[in-house]
Amino acid sequence: MEVLIVGCGLTGSIIARFLAENLNKKVIIWDRRNHIGGNMYDYYDEHGILVHKYGPHTFHTKKKELYDYICKFAEWEDYKLTCMAQIDGKFTPTPFNFQTIDDFYSEEDANDLKNRIKKVFGGRKTATVIEVLNCDDEKIRKYGEFLFEKDYSLYTAKQWGISVKEVDPSILKRVPLRFSYDIGYFDDEYQVMPKTTYVDFFKNILNHKNIEVRLGIEALDYLKIDKVKRKILVNNKVVDFPVIYTGALDELFDTCYGKLPYRSLHFEWKYENIESKQDAPVVAYPQEDKFTRITEYKKLLKQEVKGTSYAVEYPLSYDEQGDMEPYYPVLTEKSMEKYNRYLDIANTINNLYLAGRLADFKYYNMDQALERALSLCKILKDELYYMKGSKN
């Protein structure tokens, strides 16, 4: 082989295609799962409903170049994801909007609050809950406190398994409040789903004579790091070809500085012979004791099928010894300090390249993962056989 890539998700697949097609490299991809596509993997269940094994995935981006890139490997349909949350027994849109105010306030108080928001925030379309919580207007601030108490704090604590005070503020800023009746989870210009499946999209990316995919391989059984000599070993032999690693960085280094914290998920799959389970494809349930949300898959690109399949999502701590997946890095000041210690070692190994949600220890959306992969492709093109300083 000329290049080894660990991980057959979006990041690894994009980089493999670039190396095979643009640099004419023979690439081997290892993945411990029995399928391609990483967390974007989808399949038809026993009821004929297309579901996403690892939670709902919709592609969205503001950048035309990223949209143009994915169009090289699949046909896409416009799809605007709508979501809701159940609060005090009522379903209301998320991101929260003026409908949310109408849902929980009297008509008089709702009109007063909306007018205050327009006055304080002017022509702004959104604000973060942190901004609303810190607003000088008492009634606006009370609205923020209501949402924080009933939704943000509860959902965040369940999702991340830590006090909301410990969570990186960027997490609370991910879902803003809308100052209008607009709906839709994202505002990006390009919001799409594949006309067929994500698996077909990946098959097209990987369909190249220079790419070989080997599934069911636990890479760390064969891939080791000599931390003293700063060398990569494959099957106990030092190798000098490039290794692109997209997995958890602490596990690559035998957790020598301790484990990095991740959150995992458990999906409880259910089917009911009913037309509809809930009013939106994805509904958050912040006040439920253990689960966070339910995804009803027939409503992701509406499927004309009998009955409905849905997944109830339970967040839990990640344990690499169990049958779990590390989904979300838990971003705290302490965890970032630990990650940077691992990164310092990685950056001294000349032929090791890192990219992806786990290797970068970042919360990526699909477009961000794609952009990160393409940025590494540029580095690989320029520096593939040169000593690297800190170029990951």
mmCIF file of C-alpha atoms in Angstrom, residues 138-388:
data_model
loop_
_atom_site.group_PDB
_atom_site.id
_atom_site.type_symbol
_atom_site.label_atom_id
_atom_site.label_comp_id
_atom_site.label_asym_id
_atom_site.label_seq_id
_atom_site.Cartn_x
_atom_site.Cartn_y
_atom_site.Cartn_z
ATOM 1 C CA GLU A 138 -36.530 42.006 32.434
ATOM 2 C CA LYS A 139 -39.385 40.420 30.466
ATOM 3 C CA ILE A 140 -37.077 39.271 27.683
ATOM 4 C CA ARG A 141 -34.666 37.936 30.282
ATOM 5 C CA LYS A 142 -37.526 36.053 31.997
ATOM 6 C CA TYR A 143 -38.421 34.474 28.630
ATOM 7 C CA GLY A 144 -34.825 33.302 28.298
ATOM 8 C CA GLU A 145 -34.911 31.911 31.842
ATOM 9 C CA PHE A 146 -38.133 30.036 31.061
ATOM 10 C CA LEU A 147 -36.565 28.377 28.002
ATOM 11 C CA PHE A 148 -33.325 27.703 29.840
ATOM 12 C CA GLU A 149 -35.130 26.085 32.765
ATOM 13 C CA LYS A 150 -37.588 24.066 30.659
ATOM 14 C CA ASP A 151 -35.330 23.079 27.760
ATOM 15 C CA TYR A 152 -31.712 24.168 27.397
ATOM 16 C CA SER A 153 -30.480 23.212 30.873
ATOM 17 C CA LEU A 154 -32.372 19.902 30.987
ATOM 18 C CA TYR A 155 -31.508 18.770 27.467
ATOM 19 C CA THR A 156 -27.865 19.838 27.806
ATOM 20 C CA ALA A 157 -27.391 18.069 31.138
ATOM 21 C CA LYS A 158 -28.848 14.827 29.719
ATOM 22 C CA GLN A 159 -26.968 15.044 26.448
ATOM 23 C CA TRP A 160 -23.567 15.763 27.944
ATOM 24 C CA GLY A 161 -23.837 14.094 31.334
ATOM 25 C CA ILE A 162 -22.313 17.062 33.145
ATOM 26 C CA SER A 163 -23.572 20.225 34.780
ATOM 27 C CA VAL A 164 -24.633 22.846 32.259
ATOM 28 C CA LYS A 165 -22.103 25.163 33.953
ATOM 29 C CA GLU A 166 -19.274 22.905 32.753
ATOM 30 C CA VAL A 167 -20.360 22.772 29.115
ATOM 31 C CA ASP A 168 -18.465 24.824 26.561
ATOM 32 C CA PRO A 169 -20.634 27.900 25.754
ATOM 33 C CA SER A 170 -20.396 27.052 22.045
ATOM 34 C CA ILE A 171 -22.785 24.150 22.697
ATOM 35 C CA LEU A 172 -25.492 26.467 24.055
ATOM 36 C CA LYS A 173 -25.023 28.761 21.065
ATOM 37 C CA ARG A 174 -25.638 26.034 18.479
ATOM 38 C CA VAL A 175 -29.432 26.440 18.510
ATOM 39 C CA PRO A 176 -30.422 30.138 18.558
ATOM 40 C CA LEU A 177 -33.795 31.747 19.215
ATOM 41 C CA ARG A 178 -35.647 33.081 16.193
ATOM 42 C CA PHE A 179 -37.249 36.518 16.287
ATOM 43 C CA SER A 180 -39.908 35.668 13.689
ATOM 44 C CA TYR A 181 -42.362 32.911 12.784
ATOM 45 C CA ASP A 182 -39.803 31.294 10.488
ATOM 46 C CA ILE A 183 -39.407 27.550 10.914
ATOM 47 C CA GLY A 184 -36.681 25.132 9.887
ATOM 48 C CA TYR A 185 -33.756 23.933 11.933
ATOM 49 C CA PHE A 186 -31.092 25.461 9.674
ATOM 50 C CA ASP A 187 -30.791 28.701 7.720
ATOM 51 C CA ASP A 188 -28.132 27.509 5.275
ATOM 52 C CA GLU A 189 -28.719 28.157 1.583
ATOM 53 C CA TYR A 190 -28.085 24.536 0.673
ATOM 54 C CA GLN A 191 -30.141 21.961 2.607
ATOM 55 C CA VAL A 192 -30.386 18.563 0.944
ATOM 56 C CA MET A 193 -30.795 14.824 1.287
ATOM 57 C CA PRO A 194 -29.645 12.186 -1.216
ATOM 58 C CA LYS A 195 -32.254 11.105 -3.748
ATOM 59 C CA THR A 196 -31.347 7.487 -3.040
ATOM 60 C CA THR A 197 -29.240 6.802 0.063
ATOM 61 C CA TYR A 198 -26.104 8.006 1.801
ATOM 62 C CA VAL A 199 -24.614 4.562 1.214
ATOM 63 C CA ASP A 200 -24.954 5.092 -2.548
ATOM 64 C CA PHE A 201 -23.169 8.429 -2.140
ATOM 65 C CA PHE A 202 -20.288 6.688 -0.379
ATOM 66 C CA LYS A 203 -20.148 3.878 -2.927
ATOM 67 C CA ASN A 204 -19.642 6.466 -5.650
ATOM 68 C CA ILE A 205 -16.890 8.220 -3.696
ATOM 69 C CA LEU A 206 -15.049 4.948 -3.077
ATOM 70 C CA ASN A 207 -15.542 3.597 -6.583
ATOM 71 C CA HIS A 208 -11.966 3.996 -7.827
ATOM 72 C CA LYS A 209 -9.404 1.445 -8.928
ATOM 73 C CA ASN A 210 -6.842 2.796 -6.470
ATOM 74 C CA ILE A 211 -9.079 2.426 -3.401
ATOM 75 C CA GLU A 212 -9.459 -0.788 -1.419
ATOM 76 C CA VAL A 213 -11.822 -0.904 1.562
ATOM 77 C CA ARG A 214 -11.369 -3.512 4.281
ATOM 78 C CA LEU A 215 -14.230 -3.704 6.761
ATOM 79 C CA GLY A 216 -14.393 -5.384 10.152
ATOM 80 C CA ILE A 217 -10.798 -4.485 10.994
ATOM 81 C CA GLU A 218 -9.970 -3.070 14.396
ATOM 82 C CA ALA A 219 -7.120 -0.838 13.266
ATOM 83 C CA LEU A 220 -5.470 -0.533 16.660
ATOM 84 C CA ASP A 221 -4.897 -4.290 16.718
ATOM 85 C CA TYR A 222 -2.396 -3.747 13.907
ATOM 86 C CA LEU A 223 -1.491 -0.064 14.120
ATOM 87 C CA LYS A 224 0.762 1.070 16.958
ATOM 88 C CA ILE A 225 2.715 4.186 17.852
ATOM 89 C CA ASP A 226 6.255 4.014 19.215
ATOM 90 C CA LYS A 227 6.013 7.070 21.447
ATOM 91 C CA VAL A 228 9.754 7.088 22.186
ATOM 92 C CA LYS A 229 10.983 6.913 18.591
ATOM 93 C CA ARG A 230 7.948 8.780 17.247
ATOM 94 C CA LYS A 231 7.315 6.100 14.639
ATOM 95 C CA ILE A 232 4.234 4.319 13.283
ATOM 96 C CA LEU A 233 4.216 0.536 13.336
ATOM 97 C CA VAL A 234 1.913 -1.615 11.212
ATOM 98 C CA ASN A 235 2.069 -5.321 12.063
ATOM 99 C CA ASN A 236 5.020 -4.472 14.336
ATOM 100 C CA LYS A 237 7.051 -3.009 11.468
ATOM 101 C CA VAL A 238 8.001 0.638 11.165
ATOM 102 C CA VAL A 239 6.304 2.229 8.131
ATOM 103 C CA ASP A 240 7.089 5.480 6.386
ATOM 104 C CA PHE A 241 4.012 5.767 4.181
ATOM 105 C CA PRO A 242 1.309 8.294 5.142
ATOM 106 C CA VAL A 243 -1.280 7.167 7.683
ATOM 107 C CA ILE A 244 -4.457 9.245 7.884
ATOM 108 C CA TYR A 245 -6.205 8.607 11.190
ATOM 109 C CA THR A 246 -9.816 9.663 11.835
ATOM 110 C CA GLY A 247 -10.464 7.795 15.085
ATOM 111 C CA ALA A 248 -10.239 8.788 18.741
ATOM 112 C CA LEU A 249 -6.785 10.254 19.350
ATOM 113 C CA ASP A 250 -6.410 9.082 22.953
ATOM 114 C CA GLU A 251 -6.965 5.467 21.906
ATOM 115 C CA LEU A 252 -4.241 5.728 19.266
ATOM 116 C CA PHE A 253 -1.794 6.566 22.058
ATOM 117 C CA ASP A 254 -3.079 3.916 24.499
ATOM 118 C CA THR A 255 -4.707 6.652 26.622
ATOM 119 C CA CYS A 256 -1.253 7.420 28.068
ATOM 120 C CA TYR A 257 -2.489 10.796 29.344
ATOM 121 C CA GLY A 258 -5.860 9.436 30.388
ATOM 122 C CA LYS A 259 -9.124 9.001 28.492
ATOM 123 C CA LEU A 260 -10.712 11.819 26.585
ATOM 124 C CA PRO A 261 -14.407 12.185 27.453
ATOM 125 C CA TYR A 262 -16.996 11.352 24.823
ATOM 126 C CA ARG A 263 -20.736 10.901 24.882
ATOM 127 C CA SER A 264 -22.294 7.893 23.266
ATOM 128 C CA LEU A 265 -25.868 7.086 22.268
ATOM 129 C CA HIS A 266 -28.241 4.163 22.589
ATOM 130 C CA PHE A 267 -31.084 3.915 20.088
ATOM 131 C CA GLU A 268 -34.289 2.103 20.985
ATOM 132 C CA TRP A 269 -35.871 1.192 17.661
ATOM 133 C CA LYS A 270 -39.651 0.918 17.455
ATOM 134 C CA TYR A 271 -42.313 0.399 14.819
ATOM 135 C CA GLU A 272 -46.015 1.201 15.096
ATOM 136 C CA ASN A 273 -48.782 0.543 12.609
ATOM 137 C CA ILE A 274 -49.880 4.175 12.684
ATOM 138 C CA GLU A 275 -49.609 6.978 10.144
ATOM 139 C CA SER A 276 -47.749 9.417 12.360
ATOM 140 C CA LYS A 277 -45.950 9.356 15.698
ATOM 141 C CA GLN A 278 -45.227 13.056 16.081
ATOM 142 C CA ASP A 279 -45.704 16.363 14.265
ATOM 143 C CA ALA A 280 -42.091 16.731 13.085
ATOM 144 C CA PRO A 281 -39.357 14.320 11.957
ATOM 145 C CA VAL A 282 -37.241 15.154 15.017
ATOM 146 C CA VAL A 283 -38.753 16.106 18.368
ATOM 147 C CA ALA A 284 -36.779 16.890 21.531
ATOM 148 C CA TYR A 285 -38.180 15.833 24.896
ATOM 149 C CA PRO A 286 -36.134 17.840 27.429
ATOM 150 C CA GLN A 287 -38.427 17.060 30.377
ATOM 151 C CA GLU A 288 -38.315 13.282 29.924
ATOM 152 C CA ASP A 289 -36.170 11.539 32.490
ATOM 153 C CA LYS A 290 -33.677 9.668 30.283
ATOM 154 C CA PHE A 291 -34.132 10.069 26.544
ATOM 155 C CA THR A 292 -33.477 13.266 24.615
ATOM 156 C CA ARG A 293 -35.309 12.992 21.296
ATOM 157 C CA ILE A 294 -37.283 10.809 18.910
ATOM 158 C CA THR A 295 -36.624 10.656 15.163
ATOM 159 C CA GLU A 296 -39.477 9.471 12.944
ATOM 160 C CA TYR A 297 -37.733 8.383 9.772
ATOM 161 C CA LYS A 298 -40.590 8.248 7.282
ATOM 162 C CA LYS A 299 -40.673 12.039 7.594
ATOM 163 C CA LEU A 300 -37.066 12.499 6.514
ATOM 164 C CA LEU A 301 -37.749 12.989 2.820
ATOM 165 C CA LYS A 302 -41.346 11.867 3.201
ATOM 166 C CA GLN A 303 -41.714 8.147 2.521
ATOM 167 C CA GLU A 304 -45.066 6.758 1.419
ATOM 168 C CA VAL A 305 -45.053 3.598 3.530
ATOM 169 C CA LYS A 306 -47.416 1.839 5.877
ATOM 170 C CA GLY A 307 -46.758 2.404 9.557
ATOM 171 C CA THR A 308 -43.820 4.297 11.000
ATOM 172 C CA SER A 309 -40.352 3.432 12.303
ATOM 173 C CA TYR A 310 -38.741 5.667 14.877
ATOM 174 C CA ALA A 311 -35.740 5.740 17.177
ATOM 175 C CA VAL A 312 -35.764 6.895 20.788
ATOM 176 C CA GLU A 313 -32.360 8.375 21.627
ATOM 177 C CA TYR A 314 -30.651 7.854 24.985
ATOM 178 C CA PRO A 315 -27.324 9.611 25.670
ATOM 179 C CA LEU A 316 -24.790 7.837 27.868
ATOM 180 C CA SER A 317 -21.122 7.877 28.788
ATOM 181 C CA TYR A 318 -18.738 6.308 26.305
ATOM 182 C CA ASP A 319 -16.775 3.225 27.296
ATOM 183 C CA GLU A 320 -14.516 1.875 24.561
ATOM 184 C CA GLN A 321 -14.586 -1.562 26.181
ATOM 185 C CA GLY A 322 -18.305 -1.902 25.535
ATOM 186 C CA ASP A 323 -20.294 -2.046 22.327
ATOM 187 C CA MET A 324 -20.487 1.728 22.032
ATOM 188 C CA GLU A 325 -19.582 4.466 19.601
ATOM 189 C CA PRO A 326 -17.846 7.714 20.657
ATOM 190 C CA TYR A 327 -20.250 10.233 19.136
ATOM 191 C CA TYR A 328 -19.596 13.605 20.729
ATOM 192 C CA PRO A 329 -16.403 14.994 22.282
ATOM 193 C CA VAL A 330 -17.205 16.575 25.644
ATOM 194 C CA LEU A 331 -15.591 19.984 25.257
ATOM 195 C CA THR A 332 -14.389 21.442 28.532
ATOM 196 C CA GLU A 333 -11.252 23.346 29.466
ATOM 197 C CA LYS A 334 -9.842 20.221 31.107
ATOM 198 C CA SER A 335 -10.606 17.910 28.174
ATOM 199 C CA MET A 336 -9.072 20.332 25.678
ATOM 200 C CA GLU A 337 -5.881 20.525 27.721
ATOM 201 C CA LYS A 338 -5.661 16.737 27.673
ATOM 202 C CA TYR A 339 -6.381 16.564 23.945
ATOM 203 C CA ASN A 340 -3.632 19.082 23.206
ATOM 204 C CA ARG A 341 -1.120 16.877 25.003
ATOM 205 C CA TYR A 342 -1.982 14.038 22.629
ATOM 206 C CA LEU A 343 -1.871 16.411 19.672
ATOM 207 C CA ASP A 344 1.625 17.553 20.633
ATOM 208 C CA ILE A 345 2.873 13.964 20.284
ATOM 209 C CA ALA A 346 0.983 13.380 17.049
ATOM 210 C CA ASN A 347 2.542 16.461 15.483
ATOM 211 C CA THR A 348 6.037 15.018 15.960
ATOM 212 C CA ILE A 349 5.284 11.918 13.869
ATOM 213 C CA ASN A 350 6.201 12.740 10.297
ATOM 214 C CA ASN A 351 3.811 10.473 8.430
ATOM 215 C CA LEU A 352 0.772 10.709 10.728
ATOM 216 C CA TYR A 353 -2.113 12.929 9.626
ATOM 217 C CA LEU A 354 -5.233 13.617 11.670
ATOM 218 C CA ALA A 355 -8.683 14.734 10.590
ATOM 219 C CA GLY A 356 -12.302 14.202 11.544
ATOM 220 C CA ARG A 357 -14.620 14.683 14.470
ATOM 221 C CA LEU A 358 -12.842 12.213 16.752
ATOM 222 C CA ALA A 359 -9.249 12.834 15.718
ATOM 223 C CA ASP A 360 -9.746 16.599 15.899
ATOM 224 C CA PHE A 361 -11.880 16.332 19.068
ATOM 225 C CA LYS A 362 -14.429 18.742 17.620
ATOM 226 C CA TYR A 363 -18.182 18.797 17.122
ATOM 227 C CA TYR A 364 -18.454 18.799 13.313
ATOM 228 C CA ASN A 365 -21.545 19.017 11.171
ATOM 229 C CA MET A 366 -21.254 17.158 7.863
ATOM 230 C CA ASP A 367 -20.261 20.240 5.902
ATOM 231 C CA GLN A 368 -17.590 21.055 8.475
ATOM 232 C CA ALA A 369 -16.230 17.511 8.278
ATOM 233 C CA LEU A 370 -16.171 17.777 4.488
ATOM 234 C CA GLU A 371 -14.366 21.106 4.604
ATOM 235 C CA ARG A 372 -11.832 19.725 7.083
ATOM 236 C CA ALA A 373 -11.164 16.724 4.824
ATOM 237 C CA LEU A 374 -10.654 18.942 1.783
ATOM 238 C CA SER A 375 -8.266 21.174 3.727
ATOM 239 C CA LEU A 376 -6.150 18.142 4.609
ATOM 240 C CA CYS A 377 -6.208 17.085 0.950
ATOM 241 C CA LYS A 378 -4.451 20.357 0.083
ATOM 242 C CA ILE A 379 -1.815 19.677 2.722
ATOM 243 C CA LEU A 380 -1.290 16.138 1.484
ATOM 244 C CA LYS A 381 -0.871 17.377 -2.063
ATOM 245 C CA ASP A 382 1.850 19.830 -1.042
ATOM 246 C CA GLU A 383 3.632 17.929 1.708
ATOM 247 C CA LEU A 384 2.917 14.236 1.299
ATOM 248 C CA TYR A 385 6.510 13.111 1.457
ATOM 249 C CA TYR A 386 7.995 15.943 3.428
ATOM 250 C CA MET A 387 8.654 16.227 7.123
ATOM 251 C CA LYS A 388 5.740 17.831 8.892
#
